[in-house]
Amino acid sequence: MCGIVGYIGSADVCDVLLSGLRRLEYRGYDSAGIAINSGGELHIVRSVGKVARLAERVAAEWTDALRAGAKAGIAHTRWATHGAPTEENAHPHADQSGRVLLVHNGIIENYGSLRRQLEGRGHTFQSQTDTEVLAHLVGECYRGKLFEAVSQALKHVEGTYGIAVISAAHPGEIVVARNGSPLLVGLCEGAAVIASDASAVIAHTRQVIYLQDGDVAAVRADGVDIRNLDQIPVDRAISQIDWDDTAVEKGGHAHFMRKEIWEQPEALQNTIRGRLDERAGCAILSGLNLSPREMAAVNRIVLVACGTSLYAGMTGRYALEGLAGIPTDAEQAAEFRYRNPIIGPDSMVVAVSQSGETADTLAAVREAHHKGALVAGVCNVVGSTIAREAARGIYLHAGPEIGVASTKAFSSQVLVLVMLALAFGRGRRLSREEGAALCREMAAVPELVRRVLAQDAAIAALAARLAPASSAFFIGRGVLYPAALEGALKLKEISYVHAEGYHAAELKHGPIALLDEQTPVVALLNDVPGRDKMLGNVQECLARHAPVLAVASEGDAEVASLVPDCIFVPRTGVYTTPILAVVALQLLAYHVARLRGCPIDQPRNLAKSVTVE
Ligand code: AGP
């Protein structure tokens, strides 16, 4: 939800921290703050709003001499959970003495009782945040060693955290810790960068250590000392980041979302690279690390996810049932984790998550492990918590996704799930020829997506019809039902139009009451099972004078005569058609938001990965 950066070394500490914050701004952007240790003194600036505002304040308030004297610092960009986005609630927060400063990503669940205990011992608080309680606790545990004070304090804490702590008395040290929220340490020559994710580190190094739950570390310019809360040393591997700095720039596009929509042909090519064996008619998913016998023993699949990833899961379900004949459910992760699901050793739970950090999906993974199910992850961020805890899975290789609205991850997630269905299907009901045909179909998807992107101008023109609306419906059937849900989500989250996705057959059971001239309907009429019934549903909408826009398959004259405002996308197989339809809907939502002047990359009230419940 929030973004944390820390730096210790000889470069301009403020520059490193502010550029790191800019890279993490997509995680939360309602307020920000920075603190440096310069000349043995702590200096702090906090502000409401974007990082740009903070940078202005720093430029106005900190002299060059002060900045030059800094050898270490921490910074934070916030997505408020406890206490409104005000300057008092922005991070860093100080302890009672003001000599310890702390930034935090996560939620301290027992902060209420801790605060009352501390107030009982004479502490006074400046903010409504849970985080300030942690700073006071560290200050209270301090006995000359910051590393030990942080470890001691965390023993009293329940909840999730990624924290970075500095103290006036320890200019050469930043103490960090994680439990449930992502945190990594980037290793540089004579320096170190700490961050919530690799996008803030990549400009400095590719050598990173992913901290794990329960880790606390003292980070110094000459090295990192990692221990558990009992101060027992623990060993952590150094990983290599496999993408470069330009990947996190806009590359000439107006928005990251637009760049990522446009990256889909290349991202999808990377997703299938080395995984389609047309001669054997099979998919090679080595990260699954399952023998044919273990795959044959899977009698049920449960896809768990949230948001866009859930809709990708719901789309993949059709392929897993249709191609492999395995009973499959797609479940909202927060529901799955608390529902005491009926799963066992012959079930496979697949956690679908772009960031690999979504709290509810992570908890679903842990629940599945408790139940003895086979667990796999479908993630985009390499080394993310879900990927590590699932311990087997399939990476999307779609490259970093910065725009809060997920786009390229969706299309890669669907393609991965179709490959998974092929892998299971070949062991059950698919012949080599059928498998080979599916390999050819998937190999053609990147080029077909390129052809959808080529219709950008036409889609922008249609978006002008949608932009004035305050609400809209998206309807689909069968494999296109989740695509309708995804189309509505994209429009909702970036343009603030109240869009609802419905299974078209549901309209008559209530929602149709809302239809009138002011409520446009986007109908998914691609030539897959359910199309003919969809034509009837479109007739019902037209009969209520609702403006209808459609997405359909190239050359479909019947649709063209029924719905003049139509986006025609190339024909492909049933299970990959949703990818083409959704790319068209991503562009539609993008242009509606652009026409409405919305902050497309950082929609209000949202954050890229939801690391708290
Ligand atoms: C999608 O545009 C949203 N950003 C959100 O619904 C997202 O899909 C959801 O939070 C899941 O994130 P994940 O894929 O990183 O787990």
XYZ file of C-alpha atoms and ligand atoms in Angstrom:
629
model
C 0.000 0.000 0.000
C 2.847 2.386 0.810
C 6.331 2.740 -0.621
C 9.492 2.772 1.475
C 12.994 3.808 0.421
C 16.229 4.018 2.389
C 19.780 4.826 1.355
C 23.173 4.759 3.029
C 26.272 5.758 1.097
C 28.141 8.671 -0.419
C 25.749 9.712 -3.214
C 23.318 12.658 -2.726
C 20.994 10.978 -0.219
C 18.040 13.261 -1.056
C 18.309 12.575 -4.779
C 18.399 8.824 -4.251
C 15.453 8.923 -1.841
C 13.256 11.262 -3.912
C 13.891 9.415 -7.193
C 13.176 6.147 -5.394
C 9.910 7.549 -4.052
C 8.889 8.652 -7.532
C 9.396 5.080 -8.712
C 7.222 3.761 -5.865
C 4.521 6.411 -6.061
C 2.122 3.974 -7.757
C 1.968 2.088 -4.426
C 0.370 5.025 -2.608
C 0.322 8.741 -3.230
C -1.746 10.698 -0.719
C 1.195 12.059 1.324
C 4.957 11.621 1.609
C 7.919 12.289 3.835
C 11.718 12.111 4.039
C 14.313 12.158 6.813
C 18.108 12.378 6.700
C 20.847 12.038 9.262
C 23.162 14.972 8.592
C 25.948 15.932 10.981
C 24.554 13.590 13.650
C 21.197 15.413 13.569
C 17.934 14.128 12.133
C 16.102 16.399 9.676
C 12.575 15.679 8.447
C 10.166 17.057 5.829
C 6.623 15.740 5.296
C 3.849 16.913 2.989
C 0.337 16.063 1.841
C -0.041 15.007 -1.804
C 2.380 13.693 -4.397
C 6.151 13.228 -4.150
C 6.606 16.274 -6.397
C 5.175 18.409 -3.579
C 7.603 16.873 -1.098
C 10.533 17.550 -3.443
C 9.496 21.208 -3.623
C 9.428 21.429 0.175
C 12.858 19.763 0.450
C 14.331 22.175 -2.106
C 12.869 25.115 -0.165
C 13.739 23.982 3.343
C 17.056 22.081 3.130
C 20.296 23.897 2.300
C 22.916 22.324 0.031
C 25.247 22.086 3.031
C 22.676 20.162 5.004
C 22.076 17.773 2.094
C 25.806 17.365 1.502
C 26.280 16.387 5.140
C 23.803 13.518 4.912
C 25.141 9.961 4.738
C 21.874 8.112 5.338
C 18.133 8.652 5.052
C 14.699 7.097 4.767
C 11.578 8.151 2.875
C 7.959 7.102 2.409
C 5.007 7.581 0.069
C 1.700 6.822 1.748
C -1.641 5.129 1.138
C -3.563 6.033 4.289
C -5.031 3.246 6.424
C -4.990 4.786 9.908
C -5.499 8.568 10.043
C -6.389 10.833 7.126
C -3.701 11.999 4.652
C -2.390 14.948 6.677
C 1.122 16.233 7.365
C 0.946 14.951 10.960
C 0.030 11.471 9.779
C 2.648 11.365 7.009
C 5.789 9.320 7.665
C 8.473 9.282 9.082
C 7.210 9.152 12.645
C 9.385 9.844 15.687
C 9.673 8.262 19.094
C 9.093 10.223 22.322
C 12.683 11.588 22.273
C 12.577 12.559 18.616
C 15.933 10.782 18.105
C 14.488 7.714 16.386
C 12.581 8.003 13.077
C 10.641 5.248 11.346
C 8.782 4.656 8.062
C 6.307 1.779 7.744
C 4.294 -0.119 5.131
C 1.580 -2.346 6.579
C -0.829 -2.333 9.533
C -0.013 -2.737 13.254
C -3.186 -4.542 14.340
C -2.653 -4.227 18.125
C -1.589 -0.571 17.951
C -4.611 0.497 20.023
C -3.612 -1.485 23.123
C 0.089 -0.671 22.640
C -0.741 3.044 22.433
C -2.800 2.929 25.615
C 0.042 1.114 27.429
C 2.588 3.693 26.190
C 0.284 6.606 27.109
C -0.005 4.971 30.521
C 3.789 5.241 30.726
C 3.710 8.962 29.814
C 4.112 8.858 26.039
C 2.325 11.553 23.989
C 1.384 11.045 20.333
C 1.301 13.560 17.444
C -0.690 11.494 14.920
C -3.597 9.042 14.548
C -1.376 6.451 12.917
C -0.545 2.910 13.999
C 3.023 3.528 12.865
C 3.856 6.195 15.460
C 3.200 3.604 18.163
C 5.959 1.451 16.689
C 8.411 4.369 16.704
C 7.669 5.030 20.391
C 8.101 1.320 21.163
C 11.548 1.285 19.495
C 12.529 4.387 21.442
C 11.393 2.750 24.681
C 13.375 -0.457 23.942
C 16.532 1.485 23.055
C 19.536 0.611 25.242
C 22.362 1.873 23.008
C 21.905 -0.542 20.071
C 19.291 0.394 17.454
C 19.386 -3.101 15.894
C 18.428 -4.739 19.199
C 15.885 -2.055 20.072
C 13.981 -2.675 16.836
C 14.046 -6.458 17.368
C 12.783 -6.067 20.931
C 10.018 -3.668 19.921
C 8.776 -5.935 17.131
C 8.235 -8.762 19.597
C 5.251 -6.777 20.935
C 3.744 -6.182 17.520
C 0.877 -8.035 15.790
C 0.253 -7.249 12.129
C 2.159 -6.582 8.967
C 5.130 -4.380 8.455
C 8.013 -3.381 6.254
C 9.947 -0.752 8.209
C 13.121 1.309 8.003
C 14.486 3.048 11.083
C 17.235 5.634 11.625
C 18.574 7.163 14.782
C 20.592 10.302 15.458
C 23.003 8.202 17.505
C 23.696 5.784 14.611
C 24.512 7.889 11.480
C 26.038 4.885 9.660
C 23.125 2.491 10.033
C 19.558 1.890 8.872
C 17.647 -0.909 10.603
C 14.941 -2.596 8.531
C 12.489 -5.429 9.160
C 9.624 -7.209 7.391
C 6.612 -9.268 8.219
C 4.007 -9.604 5.494
C 4.991 -6.452 3.555
C 7.663 -6.648 0.852
C 11.134 -5.202 1.507
C 14.438 -5.715 -0.244
C 18.011 -4.486 0.146
C 19.966 -3.463 -2.959
C 23.724 -4.020 -2.627
C 25.992 -1.371 -4.199
C 29.739 -0.666 -3.989
C 30.129 1.117 -0.610
C 26.396 1.781 -0.350
C 22.992 0.136 0.039
C 19.455 0.989 -1.121
C 16.392 -0.338 0.730
C 12.996 -0.390 -0.988
C 9.519 -1.928 -1.057
C 10.196 -3.196 -4.571
C 12.913 -3.415 -7.165
C 11.728 -0.472 -9.285
C 13.317 1.933 -6.750
C 16.616 0.031 -6.692
C 17.218 -0.874 -10.341
C 18.852 2.502 -11.121
C 21.599 1.665 -8.576
C 22.085 -2.116 -8.649
C 20.670 -5.463 -9.805
C 21.992 -7.332 -6.773
C 19.238 -7.597 -4.195
C 18.350 -9.494 -1.068
C 14.630 -10.163 -0.580
C 13.968 -10.048 3.164
C 11.598 -12.684 4.493
C 8.933 -12.582 7.205
C 10.556 -12.261 10.625
C 13.811 -10.805 9.263
C 15.419 -7.727 10.850
C 18.597 -6.312 9.375
C 21.223 -3.674 10.107
C 22.137 -2.076 6.777
C 25.480 -0.272 6.579
C 27.467 1.074 3.638
C 29.831 -1.881 3.867
C 27.278 -4.642 4.262
C 24.048 -6.096 5.655
C 23.632 -8.080 8.891
C 20.399 -10.098 8.799
C 18.959 -11.790 11.917
C 15.663 -12.985 13.345
C 13.899 -11.149 16.192
C 15.996 -13.109 18.692
C 19.077 -11.632 16.991
C 20.097 -15.074 15.632
C 21.907 -14.559 12.284
C 19.995 -15.857 9.212
C 21.300 -16.464 5.721
C 19.556 -14.875 2.714
C 20.433 -15.401 -0.935
C 21.446 -12.530 -3.232
C 19.158 -12.413 -6.302
C 19.662 -10.707 -9.677
C 16.945 -8.407 -11.067
C 16.288 -9.497 -14.698
C 14.946 -6.265 -16.216
C 16.591 -2.895 -16.870
C 16.070 0.692 -15.818
C 14.201 1.745 -18.974
C 11.516 -0.788 -18.125
C 10.264 1.562 -15.417
C 10.196 4.698 -17.624
C 7.177 5.750 -19.781
C 9.030 5.248 -23.047
C 7.362 8.246 -24.726
C 3.827 7.271 -23.744
C 1.632 9.756 -21.853
C 0.925 7.219 -19.145
C 2.380 3.959 -17.808
C -1.027 2.369 -18.423
C -0.850 3.256 -22.125
C 2.757 2.034 -22.337
C 1.791 -1.253 -20.691
C -1.220 -1.726 -22.994
C 1.138 -1.234 -25.895
C 3.726 -3.609 -24.447
C 1.282 -6.539 -24.571
C 2.466 -8.115 -27.848
C 6.047 -8.217 -26.509
C 4.933 -9.189 -22.993
C 2.814 -12.055 -24.354
C 5.742 -13.169 -26.512
C 7.876 -13.330 -23.358
C 5.112 -15.215 -21.555
C 5.063 -18.024 -24.148
C 8.793 -18.012 -24.971
C 10.228 -21.514 -24.570
C 6.924 -22.863 -23.216
C 5.104 -24.078 -26.346
C 6.254 -27.394 -27.816
C 4.198 -27.696 -30.989
C 5.852 -30.995 -32.053
C 4.750 -32.671 -28.793
C 1.566 -30.593 -28.746
C 2.291 -29.567 -25.170
C 3.221 -26.714 -22.838
C 6.509 -26.788 -20.926
C 5.972 -25.281 -17.508
C 9.156 -26.275 -15.701
C 8.483 -23.956 -12.739
C 5.540 -26.179 -11.814
C 8.012 -28.930 -11.101
C 5.304 -31.627 -11.244
C 5.720 -35.102 -12.677
C 3.046 -36.424 -15.066
C 1.974 -38.743 -12.220
C 1.562 -35.830 -9.791
C -0.393 -33.897 -12.442
C -2.608 -36.928 -13.045
C -3.393 -37.040 -9.314
C -4.943 -33.548 -9.349
C -8.729 -33.941 -9.191
C -9.676 -30.343 -8.563
C -8.228 -26.906 -9.185
C -9.048 -23.766 -7.217
C -7.811 -20.444 -8.577
C -7.546 -17.805 -5.840
C -7.037 -14.114 -6.555
C -8.370 -10.561 -6.247
C -9.473 -7.856 -8.673
C -8.213 -8.164 -12.224
C -6.299 -11.309 -11.357
C -9.550 -12.913 -10.193
C -11.146 -12.117 -13.553
C -8.148 -13.682 -15.292
C -8.642 -16.714 -13.051
C -12.343 -16.877 -13.905
C -11.386 -16.795 -17.607
C -8.758 -19.516 -17.122
C -11.320 -21.700 -15.391
C -13.138 -22.213 -18.690
C -9.939 -23.491 -20.290
C -9.044 -25.807 -17.392
C -12.498 -27.380 -17.458
C -12.898 -27.270 -21.259
C -9.435 -28.514 -22.245
C -8.390 -30.643 -19.263
C -11.775 -31.692 -17.850
C -10.689 -30.829 -14.298
C -13.395 -29.412 -11.986
C -12.157 -25.867 -11.423
C -13.307 -22.927 -9.296
C -12.113 -19.342 -9.307
C -12.465 -17.874 -5.839
C -12.156 -14.425 -4.360
C -9.119 -14.861 -2.103
C -10.548 -13.051 0.929
C -13.592 -15.343 0.791
C -11.459 -18.474 0.326
C -9.155 -17.721 3.266
C -11.998 -17.364 5.788
C -14.453 -19.901 4.348
C -12.645 -23.023 5.638
C -12.571 -24.417 2.083
C -12.979 -28.120 1.357
C -9.697 -28.967 -0.301
C -7.131 -31.689 0.190
C -4.039 -33.439 -1.227
C -5.742 -34.086 -4.584
C -6.599 -30.393 -4.966
C -4.344 -27.827 -6.580
C -4.667 -24.232 -5.428
C -3.309 -21.721 -7.933
C -2.723 -18.198 -6.579
C -2.906 -15.617 -9.368
C -1.284 -12.304 -8.464
C 0.602 -9.740 -10.572
C 2.455 -8.232 -7.620
C 2.729 -11.458 -5.655
C 2.096 -9.393 -2.530
C -1.695 -9.092 -2.262
C -2.473 -9.887 1.365
C -5.683 -11.856 0.852
C -4.161 -13.982 -1.901
C -1.079 -14.631 0.226
C -3.286 -15.742 3.096
C -5.163 -18.054 0.731
C -1.832 -19.651 -0.205
C -1.051 -20.239 3.471
C -4.530 -21.678 4.052
C -4.084 -24.062 1.120
C -0.746 -25.201 2.542
C -2.449 -25.832 5.904
C -4.982 -28.019 4.122
C -2.286 -30.079 2.424
C -3.245 -29.003 -1.088
C -0.769 -28.705 -3.952
C -0.052 -24.971 -4.206
C 1.245 -23.018 -7.188
C 1.603 -19.324 -7.963
C 1.065 -17.420 -11.198
C 2.949 -14.178 -10.519
C 4.663 -11.401 -12.419
C 7.056 -10.053 -9.783
C 10.020 -12.398 -9.469
C 10.925 -13.166 -5.875
C 7.629 -11.843 -4.545
C 6.216 -13.334 -1.342
C 3.466 -15.400 -2.989
C 5.950 -16.774 -5.522
C 8.325 -17.779 -2.743
C 5.664 -19.233 -0.448
C 3.868 -21.122 -3.210
C 7.288 -22.616 -3.935
C 6.222 -23.694 -7.434
C 4.535 -21.829 -10.225
C 4.671 -19.915 -13.450
C 6.086 -16.424 -13.871
C 4.348 -14.160 -16.418
C 7.599 -12.525 -17.614
C 5.435 -9.541 -18.617
C 7.957 -7.021 -17.215
C 7.212 -4.484 -14.480
C 3.619 -3.165 -14.366
C 3.619 0.352 -12.922
C 0.176 1.670 -13.842
C -2.250 0.971 -10.967
C -4.803 -0.373 -13.427
C -3.577 -3.822 -14.383
C -3.461 -4.451 -18.143
C -0.643 -6.578 -19.593
C -0.693 -8.799 -16.500
C -4.303 -9.804 -17.298
C -3.560 -10.960 -20.838
C -0.425 -12.819 -19.741
C -2.286 -14.418 -16.813
C -4.990 -15.739 -19.164
C -2.388 -17.104 -21.585
C -0.518 -18.801 -18.730
C -3.734 -20.444 -17.535
C -4.496 -21.682 -21.057
C -0.966 -23.149 -21.149
C -1.663 -24.778 -17.765
C -4.886 -26.230 -19.176
C -2.928 -27.581 -22.139
C -0.352 -29.168 -19.832
C -3.071 -30.902 -17.807
C -5.192 -31.606 -20.906
C -2.413 -33.451 -22.718
C -2.240 -35.830 -19.772
C -5.973 -36.445 -19.958
C -8.121 -35.786 -23.032
C -6.159 -33.789 -25.602
C -4.439 -35.497 -28.536
C -1.021 -34.386 -29.811
C -2.724 -32.770 -32.826
C -5.197 -30.867 -30.626
C -2.314 -29.785 -28.413
C -0.288 -28.686 -31.431
C -3.239 -26.639 -32.738
C -3.538 -24.924 -29.352
C 0.204 -24.154 -29.397
C -0.196 -22.511 -32.809
C -3.245 -20.566 -31.573
C -1.345 -19.242 -28.540
C 1.760 -18.445 -30.588
C -0.404 -16.220 -32.813
C -1.880 -14.180 -29.939
C 0.871 -11.481 -29.725
C 0.366 -10.555 -33.402
C -3.442 -10.584 -33.024
C -3.148 -8.201 -30.069
C -1.004 -5.926 -32.244
C -3.941 -5.807 -34.691
C -6.335 -4.782 -31.903
C -3.934 -2.003 -30.851
C -3.956 -0.758 -34.436
C -7.593 0.236 -33.892
C -6.661 2.710 -31.173
C -7.996 5.749 -33.038
C -11.344 4.098 -33.789
C -11.672 3.001 -30.175
C -10.819 6.542 -28.998
C -13.681 7.832 -31.167
C -16.111 5.390 -29.555
C -14.841 6.363 -26.122
C -16.188 9.849 -26.747
C -19.681 8.262 -26.724
C -19.025 6.758 -23.292
C -17.145 9.642 -21.646
C -20.194 11.754 -20.664
C -21.940 8.799 -18.985
C -22.132 8.498 -15.189
C -22.827 4.774 -15.311
C -22.451 1.947 -17.812
C -23.058 -1.786 -18.177
C -20.679 -4.398 -19.555
C -22.302 -7.697 -20.558
C -20.949 -11.047 -21.685
C -21.634 -14.763 -21.572
C -19.527 -17.866 -21.053
C -15.801 -17.284 -21.426
C -16.532 -13.563 -22.064
C -18.440 -13.037 -18.813
C -15.243 -12.427 -16.771
C -14.037 -10.185 -19.623
C -17.162 -8.047 -19.101
C -16.344 -7.844 -15.393
C -12.780 -6.795 -16.259
C -13.961 -4.171 -18.768
C -16.210 -2.657 -16.104
C -13.404 -2.707 -13.518
C -10.999 -0.908 -15.855
C -13.535 1.830 -16.615
C -14.504 2.169 -12.939
C -11.021 2.421 -11.527
C -9.510 4.954 -13.960
C -12.468 7.083 -15.189
C -14.725 6.916 -12.113
C -17.750 6.004 -14.314
C -19.923 3.667 -12.207
C -19.624 0.667 -14.521
C -21.051 -2.750 -13.682
C -20.210 -6.052 -15.367
C -23.007 -8.587 -15.680
C -23.586 -12.016 -17.092
C -25.983 -11.036 -19.874
C -28.555 -13.587 -18.730
C -28.728 -11.787 -15.370
C -30.050 -8.514 -16.852
C -33.671 -9.650 -16.873
C -33.407 -10.580 -13.199
C -33.100 -6.950 -12.132
C -30.298 -4.779 -13.604
C -32.286 -4.098 -16.789
C -34.429 -1.769 -14.646
C -31.509 0.685 -14.737
C -31.305 0.857 -18.515
C -32.225 4.081 -20.333
C -30.788 6.550 -22.850
C -28.127 7.678 -20.332
C -26.799 4.220 -19.528
C -24.558 2.827 -22.273
C -24.114 -0.932 -22.596
C -20.849 -2.471 -23.819
C -21.658 -5.931 -25.183
C -19.077 -8.633 -25.885
C -20.335 -10.341 -29.046
C -17.238 -12.178 -30.196
C -17.891 -15.365 -32.131
C -17.617 -17.853 -29.249
C -20.294 -20.017 -27.564
C -23.031 -17.687 -26.240
C -22.887 -15.194 -29.142
C -26.355 -15.977 -30.430
C -27.930 -15.567 -26.998
C -25.975 -12.329 -26.591
C -27.637 -10.936 -29.727
C -30.975 -11.407 -27.981
C -29.704 -9.627 -24.879
C -28.501 -6.725 -27.010
C -31.960 -6.494 -28.554
C -33.408 -6.210 -25.018
C -31.011 -3.326 -24.237
C -31.778 -1.544 -27.505
C -35.484 -1.919 -26.742
C -34.852 0.153 -23.580
C -33.137 2.826 -25.723
C -29.779 2.137 -24.089
C -26.842 3.146 -26.347
C -24.950 -0.052 -27.212
C -21.271 -0.381 -28.057
C -19.979 -3.800 -28.982
C -16.815 -5.803 -29.351
C -17.158 -8.531 -31.987
C -15.202 -10.800 -34.334
C -13.935 -9.437 -37.630
C -16.357 -9.890 -40.524
C -19.452 -10.408 -38.366
C -21.992 -8.673 -40.609
C -24.964 -9.580 -38.385
C -23.429 -7.695 -35.474
C -22.395 -4.820 -37.727
C -25.992 -4.370 -38.831
C -27.348 -4.557 -35.281
C -24.726 -2.388 -33.510
C -23.132 0.394 -35.594
C -20.687 1.312 -32.793
C -18.562 -1.809 -32.866
C -14.907 -2.718 -32.359
C -14.012 -5.718 -34.538
C -11.119 -7.825 -33.280
C -9.423 -10.771 -35.049
C -10.862 -14.268 -34.762
C -9.010 -16.792 -32.605
C -9.882 -19.763 -30.401
C -12.469 -19.744 -27.595
C -10.008 -19.532 -24.719
C -7.783 -16.797 -26.152
C -10.628 -14.624 -27.496
C -11.071 -12.918 -24.071
C -7.524 -11.532 -24.358
C -8.348 -9.690 -27.588
C -11.689 -8.454 -26.261
C -10.122 -7.158 -23.037
C -7.303 -5.330 -24.840
C -10.013 -3.426 -26.747
C -11.785 -2.672 -23.439
C -8.503 -1.486 -21.863
C -8.122 1.045 -24.691
C -11.774 2.082 -24.361
C -11.376 2.727 -20.628
C -8.058 4.507 -21.184
C -9.558 6.953 -23.688
C -12.670 7.610 -21.568
C -10.410 8.454 -18.609
C -8.195 10.616 -20.851
C -11.246 12.499 -22.162
C -12.458 13.001 -18.572
C -9.011 14.305 -17.534
C -8.499 11.619 -14.867
C -5.115 10.800 -13.241
C -4.846 7.543 -15.191
C -1.719 6.067 -13.606
C -2.697 6.923 -10.066
C -6.465 6.774 -9.710
C -7.865 8.167 -6.476
C -8.167 5.883 -3.478
C -6.278 3.023 -5.195
C -2.858 1.451 -4.887
C -0.993 -1.027 -7.056
C -0.718 -3.882 -4.612
C -3.022 -4.279 -1.665
C -0.729 -5.614 1.066
C -3.215 -5.253 3.908
C -6.602 -6.865 4.432
C -6.531 -3.924 -11.147
O -6.417 -2.991 -12.124
C -6.304 -3.451 -9.802
N -5.084 -2.809 -9.665
C -6.528 -4.513 -8.739
O -7.825 -4.996 -8.869
C -5.571 -5.707 -8.782
O -5.843 -6.515 -9.865
C -5.740 -6.520 -7.495
O -5.419 -5.690 -6.418
C -4.869 -7.774 -7.493
O -3.532 -7.427 -7.529
P -2.446 -8.575 -7.779
O -2.664 -9.143 -9.138
O -1.134 -7.867 -7.666
O -2.633 -9.604 -6.704
